[in-house]
Coordinates of C-alpha atoms and ligand atoms in Angstrom, one line a residue:
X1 CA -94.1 -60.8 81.4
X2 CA -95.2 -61.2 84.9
X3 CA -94.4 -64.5 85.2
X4 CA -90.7 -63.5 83.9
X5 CA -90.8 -60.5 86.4
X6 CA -91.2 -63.4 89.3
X7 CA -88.3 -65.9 88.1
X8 CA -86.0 -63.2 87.6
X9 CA -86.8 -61.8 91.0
X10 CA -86.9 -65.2 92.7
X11 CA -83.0 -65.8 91.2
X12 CA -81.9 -63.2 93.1
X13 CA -83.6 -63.9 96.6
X14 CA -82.0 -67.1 96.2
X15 CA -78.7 -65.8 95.3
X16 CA -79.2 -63.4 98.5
X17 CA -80.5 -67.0 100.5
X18 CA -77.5 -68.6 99.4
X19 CA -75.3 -66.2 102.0
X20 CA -72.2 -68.3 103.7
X21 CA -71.1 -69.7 100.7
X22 CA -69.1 -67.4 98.9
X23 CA -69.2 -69.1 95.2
X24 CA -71.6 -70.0 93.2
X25 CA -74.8 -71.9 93.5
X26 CA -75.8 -72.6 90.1
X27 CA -72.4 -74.3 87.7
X28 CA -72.6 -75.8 84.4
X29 CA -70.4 -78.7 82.7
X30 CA -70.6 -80.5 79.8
X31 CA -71.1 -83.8 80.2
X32 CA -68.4 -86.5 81.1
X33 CA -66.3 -83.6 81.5
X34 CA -63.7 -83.6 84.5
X35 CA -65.7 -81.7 87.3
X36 CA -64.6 -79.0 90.7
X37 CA -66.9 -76.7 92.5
X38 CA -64.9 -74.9 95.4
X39 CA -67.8 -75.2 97.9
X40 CA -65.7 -72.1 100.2
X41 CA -67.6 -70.2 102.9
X42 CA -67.5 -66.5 104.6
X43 CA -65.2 -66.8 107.7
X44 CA -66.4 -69.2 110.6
X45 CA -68.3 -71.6 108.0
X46 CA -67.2 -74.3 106.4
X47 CA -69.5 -77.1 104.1
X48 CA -68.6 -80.4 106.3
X49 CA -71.2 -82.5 103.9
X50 CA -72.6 -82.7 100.9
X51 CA -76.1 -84.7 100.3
X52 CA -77.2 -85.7 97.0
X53 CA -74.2 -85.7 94.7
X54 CA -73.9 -87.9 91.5
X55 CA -71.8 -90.7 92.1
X56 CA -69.4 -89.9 89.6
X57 CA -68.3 -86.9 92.0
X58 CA -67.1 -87.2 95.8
X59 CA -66.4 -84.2 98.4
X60 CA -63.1 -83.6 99.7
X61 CA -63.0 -82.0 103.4
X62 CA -59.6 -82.8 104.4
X63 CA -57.1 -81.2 101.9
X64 CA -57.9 -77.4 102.1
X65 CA -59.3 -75.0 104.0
X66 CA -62.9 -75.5 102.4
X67 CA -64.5 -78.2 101.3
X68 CA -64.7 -79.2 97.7
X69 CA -66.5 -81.5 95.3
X70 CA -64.3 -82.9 92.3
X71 CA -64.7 -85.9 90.0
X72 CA -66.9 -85.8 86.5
X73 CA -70.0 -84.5 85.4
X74 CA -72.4 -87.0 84.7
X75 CA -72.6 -88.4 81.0
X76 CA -76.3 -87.8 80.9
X77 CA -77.3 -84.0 80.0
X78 CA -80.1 -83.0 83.0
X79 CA -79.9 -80.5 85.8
X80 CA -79.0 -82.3 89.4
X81 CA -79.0 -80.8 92.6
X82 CA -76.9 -81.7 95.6
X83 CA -77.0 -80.0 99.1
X84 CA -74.3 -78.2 100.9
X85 CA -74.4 -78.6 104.6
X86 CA -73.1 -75.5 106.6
X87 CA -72.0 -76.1 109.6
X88 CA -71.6 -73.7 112.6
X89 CA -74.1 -71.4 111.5
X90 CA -75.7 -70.9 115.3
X91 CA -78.5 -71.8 115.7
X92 CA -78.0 -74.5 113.5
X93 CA -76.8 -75.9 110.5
X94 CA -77.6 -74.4 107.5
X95 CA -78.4 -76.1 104.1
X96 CA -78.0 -74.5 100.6
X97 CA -79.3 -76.2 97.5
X98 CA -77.2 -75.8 94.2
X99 CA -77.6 -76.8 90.9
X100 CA -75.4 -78.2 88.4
X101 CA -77.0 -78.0 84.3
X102 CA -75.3 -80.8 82.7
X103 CA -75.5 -79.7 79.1
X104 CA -74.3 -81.1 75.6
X105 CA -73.9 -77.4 74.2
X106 CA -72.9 -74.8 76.1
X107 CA -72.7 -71.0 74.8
X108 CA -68.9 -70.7 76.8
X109 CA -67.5 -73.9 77.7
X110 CA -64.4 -72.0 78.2
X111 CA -63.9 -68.1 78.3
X112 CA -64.8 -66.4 75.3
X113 CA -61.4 -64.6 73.1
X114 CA -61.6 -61.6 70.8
X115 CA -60.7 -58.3 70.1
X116 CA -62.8 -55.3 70.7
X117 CA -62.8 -52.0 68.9
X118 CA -63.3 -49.7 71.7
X119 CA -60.1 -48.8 73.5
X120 CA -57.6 -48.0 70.3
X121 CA -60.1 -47.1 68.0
X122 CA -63.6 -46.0 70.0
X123 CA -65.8 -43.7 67.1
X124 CA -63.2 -44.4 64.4
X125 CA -64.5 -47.3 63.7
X126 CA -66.0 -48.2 60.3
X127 CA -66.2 -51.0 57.8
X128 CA -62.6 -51.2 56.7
X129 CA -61.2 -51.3 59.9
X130 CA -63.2 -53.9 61.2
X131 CA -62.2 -55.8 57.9
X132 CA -58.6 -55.1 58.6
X133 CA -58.7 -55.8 61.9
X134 CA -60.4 -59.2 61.4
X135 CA -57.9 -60.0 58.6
X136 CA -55.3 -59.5 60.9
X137 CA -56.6 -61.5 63.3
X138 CA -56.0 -64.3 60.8
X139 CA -53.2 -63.5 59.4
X140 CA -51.3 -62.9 62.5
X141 CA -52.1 -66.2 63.5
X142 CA -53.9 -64.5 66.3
X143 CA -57.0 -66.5 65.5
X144 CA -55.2 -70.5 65.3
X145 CA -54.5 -69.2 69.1
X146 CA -58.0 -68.7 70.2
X147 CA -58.9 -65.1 69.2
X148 CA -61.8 -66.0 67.2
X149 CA -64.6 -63.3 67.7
X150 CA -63.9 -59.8 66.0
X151 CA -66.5 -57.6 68.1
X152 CA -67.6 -54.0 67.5
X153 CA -67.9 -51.7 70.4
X154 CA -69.9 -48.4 70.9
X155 CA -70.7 -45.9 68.0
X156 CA -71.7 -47.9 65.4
X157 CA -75.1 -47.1 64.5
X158 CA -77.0 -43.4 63.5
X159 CA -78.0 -41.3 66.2
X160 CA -81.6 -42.0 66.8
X161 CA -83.7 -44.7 65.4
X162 CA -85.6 -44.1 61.9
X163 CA -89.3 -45.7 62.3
X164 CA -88.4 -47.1 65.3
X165 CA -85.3 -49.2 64.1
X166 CA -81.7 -49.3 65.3
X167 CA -79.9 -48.4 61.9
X168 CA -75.9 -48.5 61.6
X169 CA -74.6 -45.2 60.6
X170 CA -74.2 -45.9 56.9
X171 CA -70.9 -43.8 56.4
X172 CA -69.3 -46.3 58.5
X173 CA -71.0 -49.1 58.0
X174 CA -72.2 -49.5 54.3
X175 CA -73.0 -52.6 54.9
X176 CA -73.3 -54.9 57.7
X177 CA -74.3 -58.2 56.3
X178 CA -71.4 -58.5 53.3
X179 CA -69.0 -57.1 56.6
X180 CA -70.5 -60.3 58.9
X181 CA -70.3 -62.6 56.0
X182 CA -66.5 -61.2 55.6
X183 CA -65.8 -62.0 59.2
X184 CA -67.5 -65.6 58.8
X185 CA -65.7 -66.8 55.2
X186 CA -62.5 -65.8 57.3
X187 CA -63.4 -68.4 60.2
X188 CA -64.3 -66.0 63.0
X189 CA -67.2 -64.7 64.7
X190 CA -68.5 -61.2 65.0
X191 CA -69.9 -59.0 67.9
X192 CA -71.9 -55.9 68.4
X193 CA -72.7 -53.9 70.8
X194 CA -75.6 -52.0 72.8
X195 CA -76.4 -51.2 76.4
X196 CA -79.8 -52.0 78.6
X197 CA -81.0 -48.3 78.8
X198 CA -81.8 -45.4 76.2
X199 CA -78.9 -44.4 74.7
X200 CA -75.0 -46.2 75.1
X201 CA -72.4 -45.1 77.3
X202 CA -71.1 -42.6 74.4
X203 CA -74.6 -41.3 74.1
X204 CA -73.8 -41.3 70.5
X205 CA -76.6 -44.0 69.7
X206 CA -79.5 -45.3 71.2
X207 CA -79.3 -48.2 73.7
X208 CA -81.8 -51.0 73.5
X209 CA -84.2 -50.9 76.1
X210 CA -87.5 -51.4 75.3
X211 CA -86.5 -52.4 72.1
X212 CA -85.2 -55.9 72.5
X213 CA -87.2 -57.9 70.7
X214 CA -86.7 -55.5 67.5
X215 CA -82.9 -55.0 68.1
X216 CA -82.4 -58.6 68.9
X217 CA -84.1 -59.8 65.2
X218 CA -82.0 -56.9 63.8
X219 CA -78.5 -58.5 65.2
X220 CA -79.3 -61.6 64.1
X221 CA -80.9 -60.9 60.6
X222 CA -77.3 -59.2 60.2
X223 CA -75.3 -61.9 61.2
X224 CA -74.1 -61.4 64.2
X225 CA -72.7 -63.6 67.1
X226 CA -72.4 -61.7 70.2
X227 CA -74.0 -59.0 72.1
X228 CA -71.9 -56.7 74.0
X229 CA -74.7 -55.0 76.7
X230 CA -73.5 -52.4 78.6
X231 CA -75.7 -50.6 81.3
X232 CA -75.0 -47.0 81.2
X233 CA -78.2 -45.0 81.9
X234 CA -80.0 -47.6 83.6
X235 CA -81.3 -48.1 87.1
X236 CA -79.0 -49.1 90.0
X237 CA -80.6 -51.8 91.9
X238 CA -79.5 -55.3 91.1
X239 CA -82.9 -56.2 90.4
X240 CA -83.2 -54.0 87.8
X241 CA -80.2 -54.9 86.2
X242 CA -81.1 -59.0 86.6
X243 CA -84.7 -57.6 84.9
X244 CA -83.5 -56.0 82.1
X245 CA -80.5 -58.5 81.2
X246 CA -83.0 -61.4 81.3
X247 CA -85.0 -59.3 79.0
X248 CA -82.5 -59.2 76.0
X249 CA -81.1 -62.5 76.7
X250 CA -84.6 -64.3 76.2
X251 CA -85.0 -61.7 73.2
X252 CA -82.0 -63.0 71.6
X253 CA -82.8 -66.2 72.5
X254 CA -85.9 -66.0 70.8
X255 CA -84.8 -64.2 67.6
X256 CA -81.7 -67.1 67.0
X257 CA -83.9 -70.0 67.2
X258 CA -86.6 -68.1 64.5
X259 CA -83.9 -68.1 61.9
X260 CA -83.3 -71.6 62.8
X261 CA -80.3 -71.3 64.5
X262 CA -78.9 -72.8 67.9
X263 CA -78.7 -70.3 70.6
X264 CA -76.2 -71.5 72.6
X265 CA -74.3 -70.7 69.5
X266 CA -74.9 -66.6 70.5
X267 CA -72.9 -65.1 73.4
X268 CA -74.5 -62.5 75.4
X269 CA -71.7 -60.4 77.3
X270 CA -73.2 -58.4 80.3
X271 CA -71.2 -55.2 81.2
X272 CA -72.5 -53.5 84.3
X273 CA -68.6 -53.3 85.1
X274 CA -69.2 -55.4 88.6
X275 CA -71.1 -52.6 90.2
X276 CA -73.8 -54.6 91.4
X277 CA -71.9 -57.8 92.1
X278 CA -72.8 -60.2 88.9
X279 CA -71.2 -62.9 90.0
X280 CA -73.9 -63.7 92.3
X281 CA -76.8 -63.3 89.9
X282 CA -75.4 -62.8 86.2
X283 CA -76.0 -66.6 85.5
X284 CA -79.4 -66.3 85.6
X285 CA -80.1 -63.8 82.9
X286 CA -79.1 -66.4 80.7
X287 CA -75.4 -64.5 80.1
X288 CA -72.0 -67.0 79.9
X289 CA -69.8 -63.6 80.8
X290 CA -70.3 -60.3 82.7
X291 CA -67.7 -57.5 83.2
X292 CA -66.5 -57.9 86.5
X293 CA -64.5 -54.9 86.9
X294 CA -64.6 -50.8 85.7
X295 CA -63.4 -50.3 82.5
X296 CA -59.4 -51.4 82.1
X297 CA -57.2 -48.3 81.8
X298 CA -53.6 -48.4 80.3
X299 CA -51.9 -47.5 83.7
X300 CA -50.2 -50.0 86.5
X301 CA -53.3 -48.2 89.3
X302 CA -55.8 -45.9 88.9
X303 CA -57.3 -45.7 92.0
X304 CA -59.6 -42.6 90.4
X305 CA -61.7 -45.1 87.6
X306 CA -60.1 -48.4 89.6
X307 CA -58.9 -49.4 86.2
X308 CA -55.6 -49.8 86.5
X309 CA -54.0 -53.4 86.8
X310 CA -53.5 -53.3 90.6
X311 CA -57.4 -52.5 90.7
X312 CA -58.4 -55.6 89.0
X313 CA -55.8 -57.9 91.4
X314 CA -57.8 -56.8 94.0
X315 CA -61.3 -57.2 92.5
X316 CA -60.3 -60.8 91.2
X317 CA -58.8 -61.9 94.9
X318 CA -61.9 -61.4 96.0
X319 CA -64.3 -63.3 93.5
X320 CA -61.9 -66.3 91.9
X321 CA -64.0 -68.6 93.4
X322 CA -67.1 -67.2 91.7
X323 CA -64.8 -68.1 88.2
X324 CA -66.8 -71.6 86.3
X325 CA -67.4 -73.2 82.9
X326 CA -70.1 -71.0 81.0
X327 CA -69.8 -68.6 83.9
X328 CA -67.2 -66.3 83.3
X329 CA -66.3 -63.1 85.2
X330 CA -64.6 -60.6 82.9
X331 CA -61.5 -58.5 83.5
X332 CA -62.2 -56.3 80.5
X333 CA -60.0 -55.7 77.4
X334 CA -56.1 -56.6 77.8
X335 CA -54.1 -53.0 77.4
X336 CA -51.4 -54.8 75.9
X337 CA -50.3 -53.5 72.8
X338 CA -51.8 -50.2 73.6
X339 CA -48.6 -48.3 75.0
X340 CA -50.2 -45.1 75.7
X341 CA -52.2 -44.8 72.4
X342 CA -55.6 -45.3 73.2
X343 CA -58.7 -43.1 74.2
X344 CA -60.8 -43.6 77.2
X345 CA -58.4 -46.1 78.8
X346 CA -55.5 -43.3 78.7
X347 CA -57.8 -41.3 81.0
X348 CA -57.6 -41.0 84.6
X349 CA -55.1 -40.5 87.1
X350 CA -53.1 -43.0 86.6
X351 CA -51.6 -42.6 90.4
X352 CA -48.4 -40.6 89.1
X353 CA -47.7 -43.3 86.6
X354 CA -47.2 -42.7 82.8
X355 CA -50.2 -43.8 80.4
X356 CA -48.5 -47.1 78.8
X357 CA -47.4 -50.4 80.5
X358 CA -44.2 -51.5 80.7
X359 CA -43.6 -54.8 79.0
X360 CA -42.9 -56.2 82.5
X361 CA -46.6 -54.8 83.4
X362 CA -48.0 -55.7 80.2
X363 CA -47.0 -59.5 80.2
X364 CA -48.5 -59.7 83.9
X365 CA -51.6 -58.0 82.6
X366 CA -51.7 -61.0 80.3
X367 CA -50.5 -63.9 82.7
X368 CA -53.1 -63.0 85.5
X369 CA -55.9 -62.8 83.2
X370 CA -55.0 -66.1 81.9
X371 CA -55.1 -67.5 85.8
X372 CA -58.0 -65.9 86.7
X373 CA -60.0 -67.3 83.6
X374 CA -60.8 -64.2 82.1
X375 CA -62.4 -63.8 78.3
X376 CA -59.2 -62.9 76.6
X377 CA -60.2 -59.3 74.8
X378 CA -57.5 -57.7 73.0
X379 CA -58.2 -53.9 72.7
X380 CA -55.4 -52.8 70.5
X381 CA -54.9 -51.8 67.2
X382 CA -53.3 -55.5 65.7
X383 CA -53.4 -53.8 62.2
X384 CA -49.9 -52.2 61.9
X385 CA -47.5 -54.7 63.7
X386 CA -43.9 -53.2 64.2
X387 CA -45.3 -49.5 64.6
X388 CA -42.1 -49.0 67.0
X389 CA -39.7 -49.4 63.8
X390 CA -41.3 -46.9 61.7
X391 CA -40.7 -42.9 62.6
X392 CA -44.3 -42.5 63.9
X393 CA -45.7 -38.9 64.8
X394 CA -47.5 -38.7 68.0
X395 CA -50.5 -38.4 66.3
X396 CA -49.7 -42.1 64.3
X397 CA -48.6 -43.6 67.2
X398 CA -51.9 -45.1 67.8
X399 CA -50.9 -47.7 65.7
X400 CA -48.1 -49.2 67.4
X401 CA -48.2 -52.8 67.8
X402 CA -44.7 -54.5 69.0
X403 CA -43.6 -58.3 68.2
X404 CA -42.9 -58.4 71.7
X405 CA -46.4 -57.5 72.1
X406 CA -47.4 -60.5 70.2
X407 CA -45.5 -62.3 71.7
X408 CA -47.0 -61.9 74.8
X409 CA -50.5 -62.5 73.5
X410 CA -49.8 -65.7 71.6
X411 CA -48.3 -67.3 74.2
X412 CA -50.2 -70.9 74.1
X413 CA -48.6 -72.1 77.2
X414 CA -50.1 -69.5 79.1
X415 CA -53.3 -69.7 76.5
X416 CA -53.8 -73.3 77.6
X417 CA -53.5 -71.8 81.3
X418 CA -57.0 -69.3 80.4
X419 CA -58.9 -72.4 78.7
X420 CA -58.4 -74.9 81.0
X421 CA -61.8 -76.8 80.5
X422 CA -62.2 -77.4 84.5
X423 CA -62.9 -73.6 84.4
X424 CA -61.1 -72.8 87.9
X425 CA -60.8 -69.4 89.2
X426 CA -57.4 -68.7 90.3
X427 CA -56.9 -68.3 94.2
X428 CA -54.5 -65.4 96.2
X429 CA -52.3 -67.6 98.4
X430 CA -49.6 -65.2 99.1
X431 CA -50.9 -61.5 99.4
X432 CA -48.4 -58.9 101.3
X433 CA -47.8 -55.1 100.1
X434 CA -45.2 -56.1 97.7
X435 CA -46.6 -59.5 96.1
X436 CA -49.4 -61.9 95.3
X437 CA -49.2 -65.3 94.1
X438 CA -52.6 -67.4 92.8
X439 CA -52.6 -70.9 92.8
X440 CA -55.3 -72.6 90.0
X441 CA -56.6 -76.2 89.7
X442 CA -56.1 -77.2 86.2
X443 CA -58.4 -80.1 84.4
X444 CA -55.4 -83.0 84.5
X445 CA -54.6 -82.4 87.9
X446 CA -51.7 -80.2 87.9
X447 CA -51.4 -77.0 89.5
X448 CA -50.7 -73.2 87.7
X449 CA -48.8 -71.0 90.2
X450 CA -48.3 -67.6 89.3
X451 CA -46.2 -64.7 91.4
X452 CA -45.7 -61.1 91.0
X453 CA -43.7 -58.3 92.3
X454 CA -45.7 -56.0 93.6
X455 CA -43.7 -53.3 94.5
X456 CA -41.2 -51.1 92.1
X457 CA -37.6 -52.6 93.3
X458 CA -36.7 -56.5 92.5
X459 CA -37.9 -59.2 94.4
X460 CA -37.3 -62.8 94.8
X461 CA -40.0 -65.1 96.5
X462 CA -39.7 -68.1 97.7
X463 CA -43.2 -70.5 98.6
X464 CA -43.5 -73.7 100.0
X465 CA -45.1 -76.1 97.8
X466 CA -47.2 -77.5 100.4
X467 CA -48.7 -73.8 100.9
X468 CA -50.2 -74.3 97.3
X469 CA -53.7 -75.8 97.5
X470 CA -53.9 -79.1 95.5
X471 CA -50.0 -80.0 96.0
X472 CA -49.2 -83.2 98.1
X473 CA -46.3 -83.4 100.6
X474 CA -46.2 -87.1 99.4
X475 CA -45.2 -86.6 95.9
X476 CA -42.7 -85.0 93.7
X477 CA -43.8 -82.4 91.3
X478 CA -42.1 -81.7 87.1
X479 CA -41.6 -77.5 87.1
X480 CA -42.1 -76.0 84.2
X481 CA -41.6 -71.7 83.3
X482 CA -44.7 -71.0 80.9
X483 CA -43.5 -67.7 80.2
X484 CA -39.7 -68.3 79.6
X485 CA -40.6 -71.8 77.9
X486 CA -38.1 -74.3 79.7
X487 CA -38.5 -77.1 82.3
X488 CA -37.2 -76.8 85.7
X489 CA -36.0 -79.0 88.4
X490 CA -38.4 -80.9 89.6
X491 CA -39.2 -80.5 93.7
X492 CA -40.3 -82.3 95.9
X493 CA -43.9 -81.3 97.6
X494 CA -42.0 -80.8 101.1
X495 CA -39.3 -78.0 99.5
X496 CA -39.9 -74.6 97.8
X497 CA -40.3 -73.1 94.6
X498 CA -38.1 -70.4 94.1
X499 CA -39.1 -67.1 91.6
X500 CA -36.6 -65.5 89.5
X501 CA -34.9 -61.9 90.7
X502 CA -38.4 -60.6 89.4
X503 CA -38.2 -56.9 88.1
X504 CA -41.0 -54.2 89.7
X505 CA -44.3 -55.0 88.7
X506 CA -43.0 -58.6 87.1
X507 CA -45.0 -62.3 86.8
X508 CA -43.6 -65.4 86.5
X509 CA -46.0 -68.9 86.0
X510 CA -45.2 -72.0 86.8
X511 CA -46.9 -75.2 86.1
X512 CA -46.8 -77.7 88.6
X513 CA -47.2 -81.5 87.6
X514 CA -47.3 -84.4 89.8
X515 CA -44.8 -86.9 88.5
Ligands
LIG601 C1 -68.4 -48.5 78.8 C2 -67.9 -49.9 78.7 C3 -66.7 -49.9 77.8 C4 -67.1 -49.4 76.4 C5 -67.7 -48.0 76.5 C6 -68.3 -47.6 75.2 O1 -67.6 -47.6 79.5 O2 -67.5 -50.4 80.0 O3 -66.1 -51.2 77.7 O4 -67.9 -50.3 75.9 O5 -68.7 -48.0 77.5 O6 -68.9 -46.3 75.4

């Protein structure tokens, strides 16, 4: 334990070492696999050179305003270093050390998708609604999209432990291994849930500290694929949270490979909601994901829980180039689909706006997530699709689910966008009071641009191609609308690119490819 106390402790000094490069210093690829680490600095750095990198990858300090190393991984799984070289850093240049594990498996190659329980249905969850809901998944076609792992929130299991066991509360959950094996024979995967302290965040049920080891054979023994670990309850210091993280990761770790199984076949899914800034330290508890933001709420802002779409813009501005492959920073749970109807993520302020998106809001909700690489976590109830036609009470409404909805959430262009294997975080290259556009590197070389209307009257913007990182003056560029599905004039690098008379709080993408 003491010798796990002093690597866990040591990740974090070096995380804290690592200070003038604002992204990370530990990435993962598969290997051969096409290869870009955004080597960007605080202001009045820059990386000018690069010692030690694999020859199959080259640094590029010309073409934006940081430097950045592209090419492929290598073919041969091993863990290489190379050396960033900081330049003016008074009283003299500074070098950082990162690593890149080339591995053959990887627990998240590409951001993990799903639907969570929590928002529509949060204690009314039992065995036939998970069953429904992971039928639906299926049936909807939701899963031959990507939506593959049906995951159970908070509130499963009985109030306190029974000879020191974690035990699901049997009136809802009979039982979980024929509910796990129902979820496999259907093709998906299956998550539960716990937090790193002594109860959960409902307080409902006990959390997992302490207990790890135990809880973590109990997950597996039942068939489970994923552990949701929230931190409510537990100690504030980053430290702390690094600790205790590593703690149930190597637990889980542990209890996969005694029943024979792979671990990197598990996904462990921090939530300490960004408090404590994961991105710089997550990695190295062994997680692929960690919530990056306070829980989503079904309202345009929410200053009061910061849940609200506008809240996560600016908490994703600020950390897309922390974004990599098997290093995922989470947005939390897409609203869409929820219009109003849920629980916790109706609460809040909502800064004078109704509880509900718009479906304007709601497809921009979806189209940034899917530039910013975010695990794709629906949070609505998929069970009852075309609610809207029937004459719902208020009290039924909870079910309403619109074909516009899934729409919106099956749209494989923008899918594609989220999955991209290069595993880019998207960047802000146009950020004013009433818009923001992100531009995002995409594995083939072309280019994701997405823009959005801030601000509650129409707006048309207008961009110069050659303001978009990665786009070449020197070449003309095919245009195509991944919302609206149709191909666009081509442009030249030296003109603009021209939105549509965008509606308030509207997103249009465009993907950009080189001709
Ligand atoms: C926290 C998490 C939510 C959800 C609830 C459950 O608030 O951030 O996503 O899991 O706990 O109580």
């Amino acid at each position: 334990m003491r010798k796990n106390i002093l690597t866990v402790l040591l990740a974090l000094s070096t995380q804290l070492m690592a200070q003038n490069l604002e992204c990370p210093t530990h990435v993962y690829s598969l290997p051969g696999k096409p290869f870009m680490h955004k080597l960007v600095t605080d202001e009045g750095h820059r990386v000018n050179a690069v010692k030690g990198l694999p020859a199959c990858m080259k640094l590029d300090v010309t073409t934006r305003d940081y430097a950045f190393i592209h090419g492929t991984a290598p073919v041969a799984p091993g863990t290489y270093t190379y050396t960033a070289i900081i330049d003016q850093y008074t009283p003299q240049e500074k070098e950082v050390q990162c690593t890149l594990e080339v591995r053959a498996k990887l627990p998240q190659p590409t951001p993990f998708m799903g639907l969570l329980t929590w928002n529509a249905f949060q204690n009314n969850i039992n065995q036939e609604v998970v069953t429904k809901l992971a039928e639906s998944l299926v049936s909807l076609g939701l899963k031959d999209v990507g939506y593959d792992h049906m995951c159970i929130d908070d509130q499963w299991a009985a109030a306190e432990r029974t000879n020191g066991r974690l035990i699901p509360d049997t009136q809802k959950f009979p039982s979980f291994n024929k509910l796990t094996d129902h979820v496999h024979k259907l093709g998906l995967k299956i998550g539960i849930y716990s937090d790193a302290a002594e109860r959960t965040c409902s307080e409902a049920m006990p959390g997992s500290w302490q207990y790890e080891e135990t809880d973590a054979k109990d997950f597996v023994k039942w068939g489970f694929d994923l552990l949701k670990y929230d931190y409510c309850g537990a100690p504030a210091e980053a430290d702390s949270a690094l600790f205790r993280y590593s703690k149930m990761s190597a637990a889980l770790k542990k209890a996969v490979k005694e029943v024979g199984k792979d671990p990197d076949d598990f996904l462990f899914y921090m939530c300490e909601w960004g408090d404590r800034s994961p991105w710089l330290w997550a990695a190295e508890s062994g997680a692929s994901c960690w919530r990056a933001t306070a829980d989503t709420r079904d309202y345009w802002s929410d200053t009061m829980y910061k849940g609200g779409i506008i809240q996560s813009i600016d908490r994703f501005k600020r950390i897309w180039a922390y974004q990599g492959v098997n290093r995922w920073n989470d947005a939390d749970m897409l609203v869409v689909g929820l219009h109003g109807t849920g629980y916790s993520s109706n609460d809040g302020g909502g800064d004078g706006y109704q509880a509900g998106l718009t479906q304007d809001e709601a497809q921009t909700n979806f189209a940034l997530w899917c530039m910013w690489s975010s695990p794709l976590i629906l949070s609505n109830n998929i069970t009852n699709l075309d609610g809207k036609l029937n004459n719902l009470t208020k009290k039924e409404v909870i079910n309403t689910f619109w074909k516009e909805d899934l729409e919106i959430i099956t749209n494989k262009e923008l899918i594609a966008i989220d999955q991209d294997p290069l595993g880019q975080g998207a960047e802000p290259i146009i950020d004013t009071e009433h818009s923001i556009a992100f531009a995002k590197d995409l594995s083939n070389g072309d280019v994701a641009l997405s823009i959005t209307n801030l601000s509650s009257d129409m707006l048309t913007l207008e961009i110069p191609l050659s303001n978009i990182p990665g786009i070449s003056e020197a070449h003309t560029y095919e245009i195509r609308d991944l919302i609206r599905h149709i191909d666009l004039p081509a442009l030249k690098g030296t003109e603009n690119i021209k939105s549509d008379t965008l509606q308030a709080h509207q997103t249009q993408v465009f993907r950009l490819h080189k001709k």
